Short mmCIF file of C-alpha atoms and ligand atoms in Angstrom, two decimals:
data_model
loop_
_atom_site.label_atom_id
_atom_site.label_comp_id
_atom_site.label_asym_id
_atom_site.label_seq_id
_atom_site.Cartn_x
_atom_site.Cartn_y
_atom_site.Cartn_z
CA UNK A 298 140.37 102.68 73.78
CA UNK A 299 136.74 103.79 73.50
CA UNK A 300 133.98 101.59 71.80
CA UNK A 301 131.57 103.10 69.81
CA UNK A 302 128.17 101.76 68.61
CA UNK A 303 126.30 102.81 65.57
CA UNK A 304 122.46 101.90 64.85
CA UNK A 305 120.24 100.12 62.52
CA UNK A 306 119.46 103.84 61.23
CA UNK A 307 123.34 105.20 61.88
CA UNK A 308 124.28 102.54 59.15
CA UNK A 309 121.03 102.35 57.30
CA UNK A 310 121.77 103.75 53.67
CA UNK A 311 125.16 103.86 51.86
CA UNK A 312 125.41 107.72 52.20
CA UNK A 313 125.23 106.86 56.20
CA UNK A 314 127.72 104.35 56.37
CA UNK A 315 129.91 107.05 54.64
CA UNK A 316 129.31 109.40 57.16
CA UNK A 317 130.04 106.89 59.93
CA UNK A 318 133.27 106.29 58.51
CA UNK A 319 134.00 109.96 58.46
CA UNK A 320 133.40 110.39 62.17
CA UNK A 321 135.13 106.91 63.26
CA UNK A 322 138.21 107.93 60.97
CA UNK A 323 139.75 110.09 63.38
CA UNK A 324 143.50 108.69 64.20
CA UNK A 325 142.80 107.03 67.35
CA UNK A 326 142.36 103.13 67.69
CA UNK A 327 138.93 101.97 68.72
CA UNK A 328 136.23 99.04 68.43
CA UNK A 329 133.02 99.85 66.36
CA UNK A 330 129.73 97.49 67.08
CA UNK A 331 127.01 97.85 64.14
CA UNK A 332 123.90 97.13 63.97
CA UNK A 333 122.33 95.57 61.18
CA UNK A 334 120.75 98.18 58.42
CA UNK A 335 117.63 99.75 59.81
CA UNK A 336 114.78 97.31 58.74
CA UNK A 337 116.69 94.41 58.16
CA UNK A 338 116.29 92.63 60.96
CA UNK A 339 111.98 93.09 60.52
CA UNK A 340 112.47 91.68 57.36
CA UNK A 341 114.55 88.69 58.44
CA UNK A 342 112.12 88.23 61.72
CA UNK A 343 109.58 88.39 58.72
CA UNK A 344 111.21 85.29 56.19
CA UNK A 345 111.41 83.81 59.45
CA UNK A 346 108.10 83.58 59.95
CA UNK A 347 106.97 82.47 56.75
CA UNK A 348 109.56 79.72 57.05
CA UNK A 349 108.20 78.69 60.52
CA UNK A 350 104.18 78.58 58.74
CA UNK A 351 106.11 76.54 55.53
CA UNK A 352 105.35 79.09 53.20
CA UNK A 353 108.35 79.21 51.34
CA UNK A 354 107.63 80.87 48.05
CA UNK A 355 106.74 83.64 50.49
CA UNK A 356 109.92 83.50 52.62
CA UNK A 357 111.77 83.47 48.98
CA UNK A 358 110.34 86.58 47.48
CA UNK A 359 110.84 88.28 50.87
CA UNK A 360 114.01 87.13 50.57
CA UNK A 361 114.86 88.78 47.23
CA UNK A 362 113.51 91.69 47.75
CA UNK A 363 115.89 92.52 50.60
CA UNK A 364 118.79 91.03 48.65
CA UNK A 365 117.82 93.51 46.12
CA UNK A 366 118.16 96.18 48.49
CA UNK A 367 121.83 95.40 49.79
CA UNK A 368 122.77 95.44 45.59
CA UNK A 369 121.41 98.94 45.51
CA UNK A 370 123.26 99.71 48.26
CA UNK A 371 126.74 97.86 47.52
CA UNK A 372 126.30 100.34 43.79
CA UNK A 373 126.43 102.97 46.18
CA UNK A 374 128.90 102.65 48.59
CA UNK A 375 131.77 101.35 46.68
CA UNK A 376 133.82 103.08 43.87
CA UNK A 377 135.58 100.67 41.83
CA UNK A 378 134.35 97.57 40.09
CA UNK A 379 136.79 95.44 42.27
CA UNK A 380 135.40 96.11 45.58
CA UNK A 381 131.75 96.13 44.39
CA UNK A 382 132.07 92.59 42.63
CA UNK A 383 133.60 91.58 46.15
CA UNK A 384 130.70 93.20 47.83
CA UNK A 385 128.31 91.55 45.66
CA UNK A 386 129.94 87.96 46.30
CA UNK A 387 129.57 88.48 50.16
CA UNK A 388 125.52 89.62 49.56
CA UNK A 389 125.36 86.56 47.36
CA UNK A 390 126.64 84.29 49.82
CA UNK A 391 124.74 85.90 52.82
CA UNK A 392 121.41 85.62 50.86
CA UNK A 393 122.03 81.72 50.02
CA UNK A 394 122.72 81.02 52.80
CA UNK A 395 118.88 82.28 53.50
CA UNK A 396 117.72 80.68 50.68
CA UNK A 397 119.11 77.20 52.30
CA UNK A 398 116.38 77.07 55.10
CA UNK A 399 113.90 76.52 52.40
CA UNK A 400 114.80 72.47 52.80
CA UNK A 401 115.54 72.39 56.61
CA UNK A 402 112.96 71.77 59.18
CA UNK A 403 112.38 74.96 60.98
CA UNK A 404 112.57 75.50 64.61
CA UNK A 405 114.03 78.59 67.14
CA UNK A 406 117.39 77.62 66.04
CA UNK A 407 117.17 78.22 62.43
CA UNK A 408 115.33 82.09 63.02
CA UNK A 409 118.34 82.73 65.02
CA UNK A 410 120.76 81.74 62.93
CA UNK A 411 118.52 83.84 60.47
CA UNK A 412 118.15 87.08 62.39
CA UNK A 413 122.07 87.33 62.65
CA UNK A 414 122.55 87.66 59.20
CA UNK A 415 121.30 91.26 59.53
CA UNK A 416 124.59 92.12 61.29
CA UNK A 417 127.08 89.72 59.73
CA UNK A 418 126.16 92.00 56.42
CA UNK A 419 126.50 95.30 57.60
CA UNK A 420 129.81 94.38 59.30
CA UNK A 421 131.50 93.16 56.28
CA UNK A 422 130.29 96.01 54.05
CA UNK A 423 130.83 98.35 56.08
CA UNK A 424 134.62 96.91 56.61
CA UNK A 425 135.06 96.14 53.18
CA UNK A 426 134.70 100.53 52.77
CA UNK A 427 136.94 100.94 55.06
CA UNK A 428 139.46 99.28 53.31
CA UNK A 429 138.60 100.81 50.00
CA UNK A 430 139.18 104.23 51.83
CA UNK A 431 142.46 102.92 52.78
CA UNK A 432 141.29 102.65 56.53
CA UNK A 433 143.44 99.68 58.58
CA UNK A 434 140.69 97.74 59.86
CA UNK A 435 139.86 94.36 60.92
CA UNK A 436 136.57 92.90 61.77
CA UNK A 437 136.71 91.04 65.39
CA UNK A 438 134.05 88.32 64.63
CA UNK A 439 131.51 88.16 67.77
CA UNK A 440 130.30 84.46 67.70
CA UNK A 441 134.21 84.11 68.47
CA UNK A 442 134.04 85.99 71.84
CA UNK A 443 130.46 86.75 72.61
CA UNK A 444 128.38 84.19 74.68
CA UNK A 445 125.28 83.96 77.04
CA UNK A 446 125.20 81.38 79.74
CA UNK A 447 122.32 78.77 80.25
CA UNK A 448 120.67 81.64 82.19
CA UNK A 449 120.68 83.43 78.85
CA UNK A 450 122.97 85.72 80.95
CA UNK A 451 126.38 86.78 79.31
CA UNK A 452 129.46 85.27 80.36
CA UNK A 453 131.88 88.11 81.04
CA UNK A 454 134.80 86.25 81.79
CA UNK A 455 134.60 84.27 78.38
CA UNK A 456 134.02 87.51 76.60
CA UNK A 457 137.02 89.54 77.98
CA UNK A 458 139.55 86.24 77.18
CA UNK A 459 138.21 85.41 74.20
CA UNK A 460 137.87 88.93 73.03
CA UNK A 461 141.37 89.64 73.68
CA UNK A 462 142.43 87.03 72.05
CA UNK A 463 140.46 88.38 68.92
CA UNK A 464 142.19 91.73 69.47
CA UNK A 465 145.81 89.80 69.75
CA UNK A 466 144.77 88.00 66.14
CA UNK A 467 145.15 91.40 64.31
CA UNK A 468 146.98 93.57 66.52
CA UNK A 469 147.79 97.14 65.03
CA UNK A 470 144.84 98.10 63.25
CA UNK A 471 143.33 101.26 63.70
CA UNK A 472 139.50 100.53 63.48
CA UNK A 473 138.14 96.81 64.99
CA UNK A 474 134.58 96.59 63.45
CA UNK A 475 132.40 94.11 65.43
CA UNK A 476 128.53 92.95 65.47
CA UNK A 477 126.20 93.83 67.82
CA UNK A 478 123.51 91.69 69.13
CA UNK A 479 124.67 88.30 67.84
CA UNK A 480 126.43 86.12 70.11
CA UNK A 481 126.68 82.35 70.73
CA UNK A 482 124.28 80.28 73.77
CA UNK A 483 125.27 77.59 76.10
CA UNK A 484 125.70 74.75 73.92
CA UNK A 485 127.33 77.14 70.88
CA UNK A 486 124.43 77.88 69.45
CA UNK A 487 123.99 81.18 67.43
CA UNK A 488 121.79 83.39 69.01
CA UNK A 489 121.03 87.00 70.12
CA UNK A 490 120.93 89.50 73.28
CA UNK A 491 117.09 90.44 72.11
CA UNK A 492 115.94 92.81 69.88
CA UNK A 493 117.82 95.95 70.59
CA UNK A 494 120.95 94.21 71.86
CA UNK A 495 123.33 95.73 69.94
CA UNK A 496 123.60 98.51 72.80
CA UNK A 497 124.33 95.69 75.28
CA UNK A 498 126.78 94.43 72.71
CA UNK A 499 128.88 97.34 72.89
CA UNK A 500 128.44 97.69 76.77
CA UNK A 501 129.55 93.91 77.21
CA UNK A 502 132.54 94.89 75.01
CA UNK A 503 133.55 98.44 76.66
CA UNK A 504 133.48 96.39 79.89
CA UNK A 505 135.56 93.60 78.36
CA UNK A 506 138.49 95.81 77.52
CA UNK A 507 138.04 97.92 79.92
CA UNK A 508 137.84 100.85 77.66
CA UNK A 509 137.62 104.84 78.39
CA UNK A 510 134.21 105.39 77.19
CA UNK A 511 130.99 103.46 75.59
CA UNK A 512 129.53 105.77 72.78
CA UNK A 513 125.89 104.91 71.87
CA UNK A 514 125.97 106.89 68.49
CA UNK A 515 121.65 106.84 66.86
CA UNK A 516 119.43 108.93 65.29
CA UNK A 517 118.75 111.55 68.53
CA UNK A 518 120.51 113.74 70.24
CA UNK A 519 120.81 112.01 73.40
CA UNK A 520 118.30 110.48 76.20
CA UNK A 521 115.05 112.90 76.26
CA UNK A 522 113.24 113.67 79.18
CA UNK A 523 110.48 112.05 77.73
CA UNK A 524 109.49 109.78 75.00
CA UNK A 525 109.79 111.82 71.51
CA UNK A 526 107.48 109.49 69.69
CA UNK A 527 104.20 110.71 72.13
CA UNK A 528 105.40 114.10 73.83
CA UNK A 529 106.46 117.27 71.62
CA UNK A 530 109.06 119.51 72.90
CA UNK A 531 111.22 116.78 74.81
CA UNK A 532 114.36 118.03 75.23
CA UNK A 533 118.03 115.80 75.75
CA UNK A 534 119.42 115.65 79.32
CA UNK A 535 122.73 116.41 79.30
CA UNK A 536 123.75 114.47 82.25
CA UNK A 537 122.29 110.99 84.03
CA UNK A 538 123.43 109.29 86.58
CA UNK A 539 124.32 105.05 85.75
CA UNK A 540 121.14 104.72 88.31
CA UNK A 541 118.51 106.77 86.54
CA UNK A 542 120.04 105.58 82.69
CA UNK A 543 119.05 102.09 83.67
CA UNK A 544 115.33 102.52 85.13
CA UNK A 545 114.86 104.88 82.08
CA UNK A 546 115.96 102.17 79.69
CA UNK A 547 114.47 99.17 81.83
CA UNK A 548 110.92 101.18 81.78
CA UNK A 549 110.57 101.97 78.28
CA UNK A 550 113.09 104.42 76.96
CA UNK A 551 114.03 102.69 73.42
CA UNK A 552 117.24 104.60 72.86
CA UNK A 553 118.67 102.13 75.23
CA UNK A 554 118.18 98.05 75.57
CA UNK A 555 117.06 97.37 78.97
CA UNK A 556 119.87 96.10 80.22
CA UNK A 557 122.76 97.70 78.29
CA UNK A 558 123.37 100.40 81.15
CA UNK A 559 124.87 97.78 83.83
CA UNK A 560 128.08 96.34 82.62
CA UNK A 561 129.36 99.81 82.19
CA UNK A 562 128.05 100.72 85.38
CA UNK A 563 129.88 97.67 86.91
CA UNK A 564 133.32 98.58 85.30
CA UNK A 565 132.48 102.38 85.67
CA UNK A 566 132.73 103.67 82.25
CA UNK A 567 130.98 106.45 81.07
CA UNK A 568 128.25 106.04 78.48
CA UNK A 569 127.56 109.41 76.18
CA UNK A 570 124.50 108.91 74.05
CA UNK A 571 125.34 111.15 70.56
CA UNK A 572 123.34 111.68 67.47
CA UNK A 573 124.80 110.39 64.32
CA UNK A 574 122.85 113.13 62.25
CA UNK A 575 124.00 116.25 64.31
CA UNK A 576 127.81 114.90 65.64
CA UNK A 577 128.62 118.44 67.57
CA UNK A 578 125.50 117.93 69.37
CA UNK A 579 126.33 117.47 73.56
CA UNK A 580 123.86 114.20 73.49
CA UNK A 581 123.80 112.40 77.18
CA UNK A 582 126.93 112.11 79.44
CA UNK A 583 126.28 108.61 81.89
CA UNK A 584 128.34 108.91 85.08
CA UNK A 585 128.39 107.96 88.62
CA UNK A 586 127.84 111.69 88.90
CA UNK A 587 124.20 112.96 88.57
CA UNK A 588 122.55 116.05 89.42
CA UNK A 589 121.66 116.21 92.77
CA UNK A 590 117.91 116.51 93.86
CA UNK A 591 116.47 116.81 90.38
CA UNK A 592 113.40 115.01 88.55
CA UNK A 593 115.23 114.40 85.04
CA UNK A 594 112.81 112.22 83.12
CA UNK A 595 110.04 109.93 82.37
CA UNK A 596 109.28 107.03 80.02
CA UNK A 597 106.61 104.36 79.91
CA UNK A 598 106.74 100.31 79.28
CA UNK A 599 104.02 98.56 77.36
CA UNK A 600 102.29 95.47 78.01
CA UNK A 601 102.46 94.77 81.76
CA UNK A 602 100.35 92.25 83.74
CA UNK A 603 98.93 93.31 87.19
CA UNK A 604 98.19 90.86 89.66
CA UNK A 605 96.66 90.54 93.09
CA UNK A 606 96.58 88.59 95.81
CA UNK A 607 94.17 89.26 98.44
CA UNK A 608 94.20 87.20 101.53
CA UNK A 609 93.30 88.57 105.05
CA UNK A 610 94.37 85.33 106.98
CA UNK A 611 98.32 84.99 105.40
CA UNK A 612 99.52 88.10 104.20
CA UNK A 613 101.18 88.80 107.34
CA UNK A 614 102.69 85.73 108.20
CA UNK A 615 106.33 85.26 107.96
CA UNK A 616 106.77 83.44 104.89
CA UNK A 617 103.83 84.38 102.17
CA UNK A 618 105.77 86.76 100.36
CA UNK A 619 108.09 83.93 99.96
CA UNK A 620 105.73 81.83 98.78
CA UNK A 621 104.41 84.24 96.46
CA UNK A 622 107.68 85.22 94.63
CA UNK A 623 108.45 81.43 94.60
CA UNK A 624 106.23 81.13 92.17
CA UNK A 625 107.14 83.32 89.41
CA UNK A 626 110.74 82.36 90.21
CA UNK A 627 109.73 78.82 89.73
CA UNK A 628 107.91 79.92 86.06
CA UNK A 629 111.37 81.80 85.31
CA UNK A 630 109.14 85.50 85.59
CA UNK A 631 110.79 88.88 86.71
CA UNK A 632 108.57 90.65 88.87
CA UNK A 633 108.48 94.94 88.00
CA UNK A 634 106.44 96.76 90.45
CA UNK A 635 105.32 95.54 93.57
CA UNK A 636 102.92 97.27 96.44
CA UNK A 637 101.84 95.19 99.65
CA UNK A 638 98.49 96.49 101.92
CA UNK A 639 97.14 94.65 105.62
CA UNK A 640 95.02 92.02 102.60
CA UNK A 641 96.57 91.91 100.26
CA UNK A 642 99.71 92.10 97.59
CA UNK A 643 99.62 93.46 93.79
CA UNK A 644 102.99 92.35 91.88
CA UNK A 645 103.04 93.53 87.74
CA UNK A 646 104.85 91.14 85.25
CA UNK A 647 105.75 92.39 81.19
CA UNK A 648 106.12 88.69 80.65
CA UNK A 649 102.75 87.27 80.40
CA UNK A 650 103.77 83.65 78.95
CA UNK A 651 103.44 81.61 81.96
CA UNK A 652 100.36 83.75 83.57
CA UNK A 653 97.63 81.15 83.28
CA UNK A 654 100.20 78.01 85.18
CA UNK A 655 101.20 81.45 87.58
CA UNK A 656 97.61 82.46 88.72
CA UNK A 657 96.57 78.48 89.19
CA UNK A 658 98.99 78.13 91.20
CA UNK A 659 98.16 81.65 93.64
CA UNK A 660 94.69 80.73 94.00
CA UNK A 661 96.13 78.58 96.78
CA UNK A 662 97.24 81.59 98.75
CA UNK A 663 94.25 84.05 98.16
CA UNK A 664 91.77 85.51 95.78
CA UNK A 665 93.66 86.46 92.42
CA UNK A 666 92.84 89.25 90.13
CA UNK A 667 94.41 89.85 86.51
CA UNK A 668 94.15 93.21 84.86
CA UNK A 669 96.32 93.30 81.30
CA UNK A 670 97.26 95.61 78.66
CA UNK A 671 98.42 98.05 81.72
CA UNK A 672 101.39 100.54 80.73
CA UNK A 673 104.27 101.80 83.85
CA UNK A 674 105.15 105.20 83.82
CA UNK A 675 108.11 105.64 85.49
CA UNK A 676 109.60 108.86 86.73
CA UNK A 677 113.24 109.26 86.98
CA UNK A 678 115.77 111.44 88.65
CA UNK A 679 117.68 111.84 92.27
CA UNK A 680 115.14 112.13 94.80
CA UNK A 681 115.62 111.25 97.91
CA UNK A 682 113.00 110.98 100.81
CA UNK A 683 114.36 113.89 102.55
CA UNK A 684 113.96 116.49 99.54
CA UNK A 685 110.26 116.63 100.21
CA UNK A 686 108.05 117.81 97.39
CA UNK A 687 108.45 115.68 94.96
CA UNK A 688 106.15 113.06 95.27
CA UNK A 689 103.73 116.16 95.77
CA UNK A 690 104.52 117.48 92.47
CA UNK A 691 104.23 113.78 90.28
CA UNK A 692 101.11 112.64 92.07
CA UNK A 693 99.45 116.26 90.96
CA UNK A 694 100.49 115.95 87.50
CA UNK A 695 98.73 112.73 87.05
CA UNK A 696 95.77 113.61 89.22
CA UNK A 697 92.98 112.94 86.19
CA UNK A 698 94.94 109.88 85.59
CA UNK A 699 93.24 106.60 87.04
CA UNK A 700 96.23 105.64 88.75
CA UNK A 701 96.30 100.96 89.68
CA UNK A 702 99.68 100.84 91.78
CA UNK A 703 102.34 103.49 92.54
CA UNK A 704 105.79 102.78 93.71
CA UNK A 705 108.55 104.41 95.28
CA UNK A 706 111.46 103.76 97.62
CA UNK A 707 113.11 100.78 96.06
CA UNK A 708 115.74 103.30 95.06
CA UNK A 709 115.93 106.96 95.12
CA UNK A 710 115.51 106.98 91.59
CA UNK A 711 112.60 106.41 90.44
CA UNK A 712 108.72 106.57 90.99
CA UNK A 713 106.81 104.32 89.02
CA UNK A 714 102.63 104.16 88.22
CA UNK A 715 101.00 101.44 86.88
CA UNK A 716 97.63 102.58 84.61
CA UNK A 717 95.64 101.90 81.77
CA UNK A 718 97.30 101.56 78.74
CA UNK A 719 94.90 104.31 76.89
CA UNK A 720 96.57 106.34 79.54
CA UNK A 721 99.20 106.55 78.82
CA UNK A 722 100.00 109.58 76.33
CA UNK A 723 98.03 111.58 78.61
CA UNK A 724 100.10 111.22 81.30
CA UNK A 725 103.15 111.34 79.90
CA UNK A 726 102.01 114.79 78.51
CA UNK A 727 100.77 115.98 81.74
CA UNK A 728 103.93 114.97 83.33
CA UNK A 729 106.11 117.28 80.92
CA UNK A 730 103.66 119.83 81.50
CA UNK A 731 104.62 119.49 84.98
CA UNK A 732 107.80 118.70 85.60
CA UNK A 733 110.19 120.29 82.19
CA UNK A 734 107.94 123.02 81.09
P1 ADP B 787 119.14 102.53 67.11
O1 ADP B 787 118.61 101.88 65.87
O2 ADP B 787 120.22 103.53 66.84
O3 ADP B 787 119.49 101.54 68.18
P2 ADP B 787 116.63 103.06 68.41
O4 ADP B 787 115.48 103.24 67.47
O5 ADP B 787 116.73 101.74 69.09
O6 ADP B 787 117.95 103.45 67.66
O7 ADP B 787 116.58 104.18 69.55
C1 ADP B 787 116.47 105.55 69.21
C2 ADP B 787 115.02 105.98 69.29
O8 ADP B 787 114.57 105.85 70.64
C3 ADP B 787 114.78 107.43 68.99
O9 ADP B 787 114.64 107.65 67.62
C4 ADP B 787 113.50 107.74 69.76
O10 ADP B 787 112.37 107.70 68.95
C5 ADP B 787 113.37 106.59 70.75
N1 ADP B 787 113.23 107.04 72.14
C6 ADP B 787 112.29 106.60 73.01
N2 ADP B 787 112.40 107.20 74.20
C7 ADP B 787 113.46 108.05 74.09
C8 ADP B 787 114.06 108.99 74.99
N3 ADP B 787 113.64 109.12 76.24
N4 ADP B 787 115.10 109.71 74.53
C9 ADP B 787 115.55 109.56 73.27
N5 ADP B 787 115.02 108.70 72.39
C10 ADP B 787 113.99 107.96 72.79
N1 LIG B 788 119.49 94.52 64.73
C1 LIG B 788 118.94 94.20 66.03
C2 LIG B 788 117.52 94.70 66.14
O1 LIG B 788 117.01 95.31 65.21
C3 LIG B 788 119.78 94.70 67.16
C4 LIG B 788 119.90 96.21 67.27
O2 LIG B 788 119.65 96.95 66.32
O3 LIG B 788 120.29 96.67 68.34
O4 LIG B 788 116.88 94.44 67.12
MG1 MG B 789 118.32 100.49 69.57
#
């Protein structure tokens, strides 16, 4: 069975969702994750806030408006008066149940339970057409089967039982229509796998049932070799390796949540990346098999930290790189890039939450410097130390480019940059330049 994933934008008008059902409507069985309607979840992140600062009349009128919109929609979509009155009963509920939060005290655990109401509608609409099409579907309900340890991690062994057990529930239906992003903590609390997350969604689930292939169906044709919204002319890449997917989509390429790439790459199912808009188009086939010795593409991730450590005395002693990464292990912050010299060490964080309690605590090791609002550009493809050249060939591309750290030989897939954040279009320009045109 494959699993298929459409977008916020895939699903974001009623004359959408009809085309998604026309491509899913194809005779062979398979699970479909939605997103919530494009925008929806801004609005909701938007009542959310006005909830958290107690303005309510604010959080209400938000609040209408957006029910407004899913009436509009609901006209749309449906044909007879039966199925739109349902339709308009499931908005009404969804948008009460909003509406309640105007008495409650409001803390992290209300917004959650707020932001998930962006999928919970689109699911049930979008099923609810199905079977007004005559479609046999079912919706598998995710806070039923998807779950994130204390660690925030998810719990694949919980997923793939309970899911199945979801799947036994309604067995025989053609389409299984599921959310993306929403899932349930720890303790069983809603909650989400971060903006984005309906990609990992669907990876978690193609995993889970071990399916044939994970379809990542948006509004391009497939992973470009660099980022469409700064560089013209990018052009898809017809085939990545699992390896290069996931540094693109850890270092900045949206099309993909950060992490979505490694439970398929850990049950070995291909990921193709296709275009909703343009269905014949090839899109972005993710294998174990890449093209060998080739730079395929670049992206760039906002709002990193740089930090050094400079200390002539400890730097080579056993033990102070230990005592360095203790520290952001013990304030719960990944590390990105780091580059080590004779004096000193420079480490870059995107999670800048803890940096003040981080930095207090270095200054016991060395002198520490901070530079922020730094950008990594990452360049991604198979390139092995042997195939000489390479390096040559990105280091003269950015050579007007103020360049703070530069990495490479963590894997053979990537070399990353760390620079100014105004850099950044520049250089990911002058890389095209270089390396596609
Ligand atoms: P969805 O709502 O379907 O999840 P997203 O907006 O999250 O879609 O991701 C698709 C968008 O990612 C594209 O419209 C494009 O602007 C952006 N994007 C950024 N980098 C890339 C890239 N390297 N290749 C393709 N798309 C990219
Ligand atoms: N709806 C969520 C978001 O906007 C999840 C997703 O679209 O992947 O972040
Ligand atoms: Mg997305």
């Amino acid at each position: 069975m494959k699993v298929l994933k459409f977008g916020g934008t895939s699903v974001g008008s009623a004359a959408r969702m009809k085309e998604v059902a026309k491509l899913i409507c194809d005779g062979n069985q398979k699970i479909v994750v939605l997103s919530a309607m494009s925008g929806t979840t801004n609005s909701l992140v938007e009542i959310s806030d006005y909830f958290y600062k107690g303005n309510t009349s604010g959080a209400l009128e938000r609040i209408n408006v957006l029910q407004q919109k899913y009436f509009d929609v609901c006209e749309e979509l449906y044909a007879s008066v039966d199925h739109k009155n349902e339709a308009n009963v499931v908005i009404k509920t969804h948008f009460d149940f909003l509406r309640s939060f105007s008495k409650s005290v409001f803390t992290l655990f209300e917004e959650k339970a707020i932001l998930a109401e962006g999928e919970l509608l689109s699911t049930t609409l979008f099923q609810l057409y199905l079977s007004e099409i005559g479609e046999n579907s079912a919706l598998l309900p995710a806070l039923e089967y998807m779950r994130i340890d204390k660690n925030a991690e998810p719990d694949t062994a919980f997923i793939a039982v309970e899911l199945a057990k979801q799947l036994e529930l309604q067995p025989d239906k053609m389409i299984y229509i599921t959310q993306g992003f929403i899932c349930r903590n720890f303790y069983g609390e809603i909650d989400n796998l971060q903006r984005g997350g309906s990609d990992y969604s669907a990876s978690l689930v193609g995993a889970a049932i071990n399916a044939s292939e994970i379809q990542i169906w948006t509004d391009i044709d497939g992973m470009h070799n660099n980022d469409p919204r700064y560089v013209e002319g990018t052009k898809p890449v017809p085939v990545l390796h699992f390896e290069e997917a996931a540094e693109l989509a850890y270092f900045g390429a949206k099309i993909l949540h950060p992490t979505c790439i490694l439970p398929a790459k850990l049950a070995n199912i291909p990921v193709r990346l296709l275009n909703t808009m343009e269905p014949t188009a090839a899109g972005t086939l993710i294998t174990t098999k890449g093209k060998n010795g080739k730079i395929e593409a670049v992206a760039a991730k906002d709002g990193i930290t740089a930090i050094k450590i400079k200390s002539g005395r400890m730097l080579l002693a056993h033990g102070f790189l230990r005592k360095v990464f203790e520290i952001f292990e013990s304030y719960q912050t990944p590390i990105d890039m780091i580059t080590t010299s004779e004096v000193g060490v420079s480490v870059s964080i995107d999670n800048a939450k803890r940096l003040d309690e981080i930095v207090n605590d270095l200054k016991k090791f060395g002198t520490v410097t901070v530079d922020k609002n730094l950008v990594i550009i990452c360049v991604v493809g198979d390139m092995p130390y042997e195939n000489v050249g390479f390096q040559a060939k990105v280091v003269n591309a950015l050579k007007d480019i103020p360049v703070r750290m530069i990495s490479y030989g963590g894997s053979n897939y990537n070399i990353s940059f760390l620079i100014n954040a105004d850099d950044k279009i520049p250089a990911l320009k002058a890389l095209s330049a270089a390396l596609f045109n």
